[in-house]
Amino acid sequence: MLSYYALRPFVTGIARRFSENSNDPDFLAFLQVDPLQPQRLPTAWVGALSRWIKRLEAAPRSSRQPLIVQGDADMTVDWQHNLQVIRGKFAAPELLMLPDARHHLANEIPLYRDQYFAFLTQHL
């Protein structure tokens, strides 16, 4: 985040890197040619994320029990840290860990989608 604060006055965005955030090769190929995918990450988005993290970490503990679906091959977010924060902020969050699933769970292969749809359906 230090680089964000140093560059913010001079840079409005950075080139977006597309990573393998799904195990579905067709989805990954689609992302590369989708004209609606932004090609730049606005620095304003990075600033909003920084403010949101501070707000979440300063928030009081909640009695709510959120459902969490997380892939253990997610390289987009620091999910290990995020789970620690969530466990400290909420009473008994229920977690479905998907071995080898990546970040873009809505566009994962059916093996993972079927598992988390079943998990969510159980809680309707």
Short mmCIF file of C-alpha atoms in Angstrom, two decimals:
data_model
loop_
_atom_site.label_atom_id
_atom_site.label_comp_id
_atom_site.label_asym_id
_atom_site.label_seq_id
_atom_site.Cartn_x
_atom_site.Cartn_y
_atom_site.Cartn_z
CA MET A 1 0.00 0.00 0.00
CA LEU A 2 2.96 2.30 0.46
CA SER A 3 3.44 2.49 -3.31
CA TYR A 4 -0.24 3.46 -3.68
CA TYR A 5 0.18 6.48 -1.42
CA ALA A 6 3.45 7.49 -3.10
CA LEU A 7 2.07 7.22 -6.64
CA ARG A 8 -1.54 8.35 -6.07
CA PRO A 9 -0.91 12.02 -6.97
CA PHE A 10 0.71 11.05 -10.28
CA VAL A 11 -1.04 7.89 -11.49
CA THR A 12 -4.75 7.30 -12.12
CA GLY A 13 -4.48 3.61 -12.91
CA ILE A 14 -2.21 0.68 -13.58
CA ALA A 15 -2.35 -1.94 -16.32
CA ARG A 16 -4.39 -4.94 -15.27
CA ARG A 17 -2.72 -8.34 -15.28
CA PHE A 18 -4.97 -11.28 -16.04
CA SER A 19 -4.12 -14.27 -13.89
CA GLU A 20 -5.34 -17.85 -13.87
CA ASN A 21 -8.11 -17.24 -11.33
CA SER A 22 -10.24 -20.22 -12.41
CA ASN A 23 -9.61 -23.84 -13.37
CA ASP A 24 -11.95 -23.45 -16.35
CA PRO A 25 -9.79 -22.88 -19.46
CA ASP A 26 -12.79 -21.72 -21.51
CA PHE A 27 -13.58 -19.01 -18.97
CA LEU A 28 -9.95 -17.87 -18.87
CA ALA A 29 -9.88 -17.63 -22.67
CA PHE A 30 -13.15 -15.66 -22.61
CA LEU A 31 -11.72 -13.15 -20.13
CA GLN A 32 -8.87 -12.35 -22.49
CA VAL A 33 -11.24 -11.28 -25.28
CA ASP A 34 -14.21 -9.94 -23.28
CA PRO A 35 -14.55 -6.28 -24.31
CA LEU A 36 -16.23 -5.46 -20.98
CA GLN A 37 -13.19 -6.45 -18.93
CA PRO A 38 -11.33 -3.37 -17.73
CA GLN A 39 -7.75 -3.19 -18.94
CA ARG A 40 -6.68 -0.82 -16.15
CA LEU A 41 -7.05 -0.95 -12.37
CA PRO A 42 -7.99 2.55 -11.18
CA THR A 43 -5.90 3.80 -8.27
CA ALA A 44 -9.21 5.03 -6.77
CA TRP A 45 -10.24 1.36 -6.47
CA VAL A 46 -7.03 0.57 -4.57
CA GLY A 47 -7.74 3.50 -2.23
CA ALA A 48 -11.31 2.31 -1.66
CA LEU A 49 -10.00 -1.18 -0.85
CA SER A 50 -7.53 0.28 1.65
CA ARG A 51 -10.30 2.23 3.39
CA TRP A 52 -12.60 -0.81 3.44
CA ILE A 53 -9.90 -2.99 5.06
CA LYS A 54 -9.34 -0.42 7.81
CA ARG A 55 -13.08 -0.13 8.41
CA LEU A 56 -13.56 -3.90 8.59
CA GLU A 57 -10.63 -4.44 10.92
CA ALA A 58 -11.86 -1.65 13.23
CA ALA A 59 -15.46 -2.90 13.29
CA PRO A 60 -16.86 -4.47 16.47
CA ARG A 61 -17.52 -8.20 16.68
CA SER A 62 -20.86 -9.28 15.21
CA SER A 63 -23.17 -12.05 16.37
CA ARG A 64 -23.99 -12.89 12.75
CA GLN A 65 -22.85 -16.22 11.33
CA PRO A 66 -21.76 -15.70 7.72
CA LEU A 67 -21.30 -18.43 5.16
CA ILE A 68 -17.88 -18.39 3.51
CA VAL A 69 -16.85 -20.27 0.38
CA GLN A 70 -13.12 -20.19 -0.32
CA GLY A 71 -10.81 -21.95 -2.73
CA ASP A 72 -7.44 -22.91 -1.30
CA ALA A 73 -5.70 -22.21 -4.64
CA ASP A 74 -6.91 -18.59 -4.68
CA MET A 75 -3.88 -16.43 -5.46
CA THR A 76 -5.85 -13.19 -5.90
CA VAL A 77 -6.53 -12.40 -2.25
CA ASP A 78 -4.75 -13.17 1.02
CA TRP A 79 -7.47 -15.60 2.04
CA GLN A 80 -5.58 -17.03 5.02
CA HIS A 81 -5.38 -13.57 6.60
CA ASN A 82 -8.94 -12.74 5.57
CA LEU A 83 -10.28 -15.89 7.24
CA GLN A 84 -8.48 -14.99 10.48
CA VAL A 85 -10.04 -11.52 10.41
CA ILE A 86 -13.51 -12.90 9.63
CA ARG A 87 -13.27 -15.51 12.39
CA GLY A 88 -12.37 -12.74 14.81
CA LYS A 89 -15.23 -10.48 13.70
CA PHE A 90 -18.12 -12.94 13.49
CA ALA A 91 -19.64 -15.59 15.73
CA ALA A 92 -19.08 -19.06 14.27
CA PRO A 93 -18.74 -18.35 10.56
CA GLU A 94 -19.39 -21.49 8.53
CA LEU A 95 -16.66 -22.21 6.00
CA LEU A 96 -16.63 -24.39 2.91
CA MET A 97 -13.04 -24.81 1.73
CA LEU A 98 -12.71 -26.02 -1.83
CA PRO A 99 -9.37 -27.79 -2.40
CA ASP A 100 -7.67 -26.56 -5.60
CA ALA A 101 -10.43 -24.03 -6.40
CA ARG A 102 -9.27 -20.58 -7.37
CA HIS A 103 -10.60 -17.04 -6.93
CA HIS A 104 -13.34 -16.80 -9.54
CA LEU A 105 -15.68 -19.37 -7.97
CA ALA A 106 -18.72 -18.35 -10.03
CA ASN A 107 -16.76 -19.39 -13.11
CA GLU A 108 -15.01 -22.46 -11.81
CA ILE A 109 -15.27 -25.95 -13.26
CA PRO A 110 -18.51 -27.84 -12.40
CA LEU A 111 -16.76 -29.94 -9.73
CA TYR A 112 -16.32 -26.85 -7.55
CA ARG A 113 -19.49 -25.03 -8.56
CA ASP A 114 -21.62 -28.05 -7.70
CA GLN A 115 -20.04 -28.27 -4.24
CA TYR A 116 -20.61 -24.66 -3.30
CA PHE A 117 -24.09 -24.51 -4.84
CA ALA A 118 -25.03 -27.53 -2.68
CA PHE A 119 -23.51 -25.83 0.38
CA LEU A 120 -25.45 -22.62 -0.25
CA THR A 121 -28.66 -24.52 -1.04
CA GLN A 122 -28.45 -26.25 2.36
CA HIS A 123 -28.63 -22.82 3.97
CA LEU A 124 -31.61 -21.38 2.08
#
